[in-house]
Short mmCIF file of C-alpha atoms in Angstrom, two decimals:
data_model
loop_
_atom_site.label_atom_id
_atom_site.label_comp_id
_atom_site.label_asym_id
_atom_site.label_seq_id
_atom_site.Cartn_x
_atom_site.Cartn_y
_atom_site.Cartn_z
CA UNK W 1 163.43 -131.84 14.37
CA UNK W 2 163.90 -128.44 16.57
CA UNK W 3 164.87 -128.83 20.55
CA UNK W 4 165.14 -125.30 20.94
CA UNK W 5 164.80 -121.91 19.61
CA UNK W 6 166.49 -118.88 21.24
CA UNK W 7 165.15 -115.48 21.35
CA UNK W 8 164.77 -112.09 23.72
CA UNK W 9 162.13 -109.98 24.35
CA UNK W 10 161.96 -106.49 25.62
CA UNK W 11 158.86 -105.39 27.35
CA UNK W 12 158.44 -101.67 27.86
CA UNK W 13 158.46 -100.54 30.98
CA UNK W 14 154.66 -99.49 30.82
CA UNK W 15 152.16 -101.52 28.55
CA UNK W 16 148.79 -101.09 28.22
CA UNK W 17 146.84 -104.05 26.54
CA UNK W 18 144.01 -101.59 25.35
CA UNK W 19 146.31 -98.97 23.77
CA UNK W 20 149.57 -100.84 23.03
CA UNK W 21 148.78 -104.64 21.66
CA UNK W 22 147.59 -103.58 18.08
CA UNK W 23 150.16 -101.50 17.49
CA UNK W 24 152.99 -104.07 19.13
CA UNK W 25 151.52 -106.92 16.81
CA UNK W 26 151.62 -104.92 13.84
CA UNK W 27 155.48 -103.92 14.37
CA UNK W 28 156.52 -107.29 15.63
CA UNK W 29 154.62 -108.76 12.07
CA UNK W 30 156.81 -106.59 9.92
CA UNK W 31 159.99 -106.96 11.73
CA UNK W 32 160.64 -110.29 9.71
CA UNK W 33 160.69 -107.92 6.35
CA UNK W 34 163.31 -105.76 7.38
CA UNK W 35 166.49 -107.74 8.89
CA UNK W 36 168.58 -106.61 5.60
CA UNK W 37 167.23 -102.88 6.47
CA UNK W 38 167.92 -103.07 9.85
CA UNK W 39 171.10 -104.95 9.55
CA UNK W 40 172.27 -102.23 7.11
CA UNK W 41 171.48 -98.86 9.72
CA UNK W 42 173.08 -100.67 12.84
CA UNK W 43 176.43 -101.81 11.25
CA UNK W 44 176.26 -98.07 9.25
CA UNK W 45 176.07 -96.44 12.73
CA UNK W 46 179.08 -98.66 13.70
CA UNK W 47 181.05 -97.35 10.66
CA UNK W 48 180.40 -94.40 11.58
CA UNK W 49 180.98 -94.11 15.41
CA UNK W 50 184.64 -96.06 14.65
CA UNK W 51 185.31 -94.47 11.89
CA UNK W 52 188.52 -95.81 10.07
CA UNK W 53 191.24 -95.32 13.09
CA UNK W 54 190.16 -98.28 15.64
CA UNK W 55 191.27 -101.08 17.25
CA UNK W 56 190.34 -104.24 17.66
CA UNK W 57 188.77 -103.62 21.69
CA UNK W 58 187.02 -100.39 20.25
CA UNK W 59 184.94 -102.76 18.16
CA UNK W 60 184.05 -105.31 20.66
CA UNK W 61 183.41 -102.71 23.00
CA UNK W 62 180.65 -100.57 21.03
CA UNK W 63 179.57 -104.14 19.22
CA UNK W 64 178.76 -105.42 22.71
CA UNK W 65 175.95 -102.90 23.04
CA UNK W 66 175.06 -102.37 19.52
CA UNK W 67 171.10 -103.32 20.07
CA UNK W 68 170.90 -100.33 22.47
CA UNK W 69 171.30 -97.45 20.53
CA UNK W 70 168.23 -95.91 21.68
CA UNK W 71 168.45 -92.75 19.67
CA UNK W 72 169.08 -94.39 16.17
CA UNK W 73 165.92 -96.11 16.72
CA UNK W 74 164.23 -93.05 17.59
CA UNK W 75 165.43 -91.61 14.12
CA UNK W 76 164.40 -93.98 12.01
CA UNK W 77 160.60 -95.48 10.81
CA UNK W 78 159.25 -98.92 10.08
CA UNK W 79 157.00 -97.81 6.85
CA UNK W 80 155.59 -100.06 4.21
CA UNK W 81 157.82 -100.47 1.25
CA UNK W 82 156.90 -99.33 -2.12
CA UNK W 83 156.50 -102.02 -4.75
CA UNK W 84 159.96 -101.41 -6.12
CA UNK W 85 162.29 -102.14 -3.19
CA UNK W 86 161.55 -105.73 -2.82
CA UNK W 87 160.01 -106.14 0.33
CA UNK W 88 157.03 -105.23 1.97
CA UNK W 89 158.50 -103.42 4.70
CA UNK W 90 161.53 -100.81 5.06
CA UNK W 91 163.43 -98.68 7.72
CA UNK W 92 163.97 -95.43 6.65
CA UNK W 93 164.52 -92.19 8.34
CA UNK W 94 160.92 -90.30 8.65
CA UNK W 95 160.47 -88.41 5.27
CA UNK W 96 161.02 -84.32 5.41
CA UNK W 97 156.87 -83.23 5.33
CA UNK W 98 155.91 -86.62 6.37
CA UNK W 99 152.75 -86.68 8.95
CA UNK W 100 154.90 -86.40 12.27
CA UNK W 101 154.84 -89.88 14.04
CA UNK W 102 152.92 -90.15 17.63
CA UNK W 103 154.99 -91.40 20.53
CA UNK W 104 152.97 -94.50 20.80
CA UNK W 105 154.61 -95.43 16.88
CA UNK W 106 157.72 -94.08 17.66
CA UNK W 107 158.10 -96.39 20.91
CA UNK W 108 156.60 -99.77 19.33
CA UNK W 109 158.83 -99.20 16.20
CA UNK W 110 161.61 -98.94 18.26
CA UNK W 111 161.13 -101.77 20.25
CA UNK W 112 160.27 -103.94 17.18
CA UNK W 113 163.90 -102.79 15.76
CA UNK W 114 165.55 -103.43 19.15
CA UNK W 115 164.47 -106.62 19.71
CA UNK W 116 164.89 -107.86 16.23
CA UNK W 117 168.56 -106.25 17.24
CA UNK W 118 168.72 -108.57 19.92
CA UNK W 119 167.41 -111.59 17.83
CA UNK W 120 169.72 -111.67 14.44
CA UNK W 121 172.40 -109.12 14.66
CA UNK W 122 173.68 -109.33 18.46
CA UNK W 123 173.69 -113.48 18.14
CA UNK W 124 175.91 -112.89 14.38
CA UNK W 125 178.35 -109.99 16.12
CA UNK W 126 181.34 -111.85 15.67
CA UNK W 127 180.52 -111.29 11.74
CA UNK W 128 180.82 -107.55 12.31
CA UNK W 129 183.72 -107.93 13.96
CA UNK W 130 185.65 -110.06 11.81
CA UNK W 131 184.24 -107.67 8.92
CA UNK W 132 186.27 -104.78 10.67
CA UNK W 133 188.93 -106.26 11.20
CA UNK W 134 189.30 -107.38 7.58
CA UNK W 135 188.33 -104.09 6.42
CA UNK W 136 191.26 -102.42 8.86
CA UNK W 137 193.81 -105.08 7.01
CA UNK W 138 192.79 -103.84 3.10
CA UNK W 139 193.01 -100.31 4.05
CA UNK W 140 196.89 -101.40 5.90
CA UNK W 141 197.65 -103.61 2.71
CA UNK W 142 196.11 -100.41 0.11
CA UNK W 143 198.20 -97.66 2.24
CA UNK W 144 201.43 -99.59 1.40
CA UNK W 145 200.50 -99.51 -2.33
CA UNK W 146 199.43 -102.87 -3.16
CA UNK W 147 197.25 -103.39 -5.94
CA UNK W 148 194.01 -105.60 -6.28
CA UNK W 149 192.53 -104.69 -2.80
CA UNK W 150 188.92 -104.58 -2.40
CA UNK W 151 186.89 -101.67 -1.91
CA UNK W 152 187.24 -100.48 2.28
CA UNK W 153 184.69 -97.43 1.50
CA UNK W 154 181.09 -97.22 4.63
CA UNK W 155 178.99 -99.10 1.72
CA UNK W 156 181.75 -102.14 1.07
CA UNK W 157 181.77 -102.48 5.06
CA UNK W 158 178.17 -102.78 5.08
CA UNK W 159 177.17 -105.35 3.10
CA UNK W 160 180.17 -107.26 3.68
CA UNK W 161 179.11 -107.87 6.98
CA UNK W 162 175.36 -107.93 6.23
CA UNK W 163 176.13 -110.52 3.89
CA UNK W 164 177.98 -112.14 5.80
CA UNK W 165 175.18 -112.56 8.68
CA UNK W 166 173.54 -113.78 5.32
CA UNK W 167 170.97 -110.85 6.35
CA UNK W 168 171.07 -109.08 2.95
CA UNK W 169 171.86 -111.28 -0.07
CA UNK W 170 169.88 -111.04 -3.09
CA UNK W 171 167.02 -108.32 -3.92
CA UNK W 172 167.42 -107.01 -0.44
CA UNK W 173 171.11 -106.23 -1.25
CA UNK W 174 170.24 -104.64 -4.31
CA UNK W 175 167.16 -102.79 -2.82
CA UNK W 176 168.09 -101.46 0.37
CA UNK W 177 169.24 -98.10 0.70
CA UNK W 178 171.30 -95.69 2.46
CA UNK W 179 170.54 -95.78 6.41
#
């Protein structure tokens, strides 16, 4: 039996029920098919902002805002998935020659990807964390030359942590892509 579910919501700051609810609905519907996706562009944005020389405040500080990235939102697109990736949704960054996106998609998708942010990744952070932090100790124990240590590269950081957050196991490892 459930007692309680936790969960945030963002609301724009301007929302027009006429203009905005279809298009919220439809975003909010397909955030459930892209966690792994999602999961995979956020913790691939923290690679790359720390980089391999951190410490271990660097990564609590930019983990404890790592839902409000608004610009890597902006940048990327909830699309429908083609048959082959194993979901029916995917983030991607907008195709070169695609149809450009109107601001009214580019807002709801963004707040469909922030507030799934909010909703799986941001409760799981400590996952990312720890992830880092073993990653930082392979790359220590590989630099003094000791054999048999796991891969450190972007991609081994990634789903480590993903996987982890149990956000990407399965297909949706093996069908998500580069973010």
């Amino acid at each position: 039996m459930m007692r309680g579910a936790w969960a945030t919501m963002r609301i724009p700051e301007s929302f027009n029920i006429e203009t905005d609810f279809a298009i919220k609905e439809k975003y909010k519907k397909a955030s459930s098919f892209v966690k792994c996706d999602l999961c995979r562009m956020v913790v691939g944005r923290t690679v790359d902002t720390l980089g391999e020389a951190y410490q271990e405040d660097d990564i609590y500080d930019y983990v404890d805002k790592i839902c409000d990235v608004e610009d890597l939102y902006d940048s990327h697109e909830m699309r429908e998935a083609p048959e082959h990736h194993g979901s029916r949704w995917m983030i991607a960054k907008p195709a070169d020659g695609a149809p450009k996106r109107s601001d009214l998609e580019v807002r709801w998708q963004s707040h469909a990807m922030k507030e799934l942010c909010d909703n799986v990744i941001r409760p799981l952070d400590d996952e990312i964390k720890d992830t880092f932090m073993l990653m930082k100790r392979r790359r220590t124990k590989k630099s003094k030359g000791k054999d048999n240590v796991a891969e450190t590269s972007r991609g081994a950081t990634i789903q480590t942590a993903c996987s982890k957050m149990r956000l990407c196991t399965g297909d949706a490892a093996k069908h998500a892509g580069e973010l």
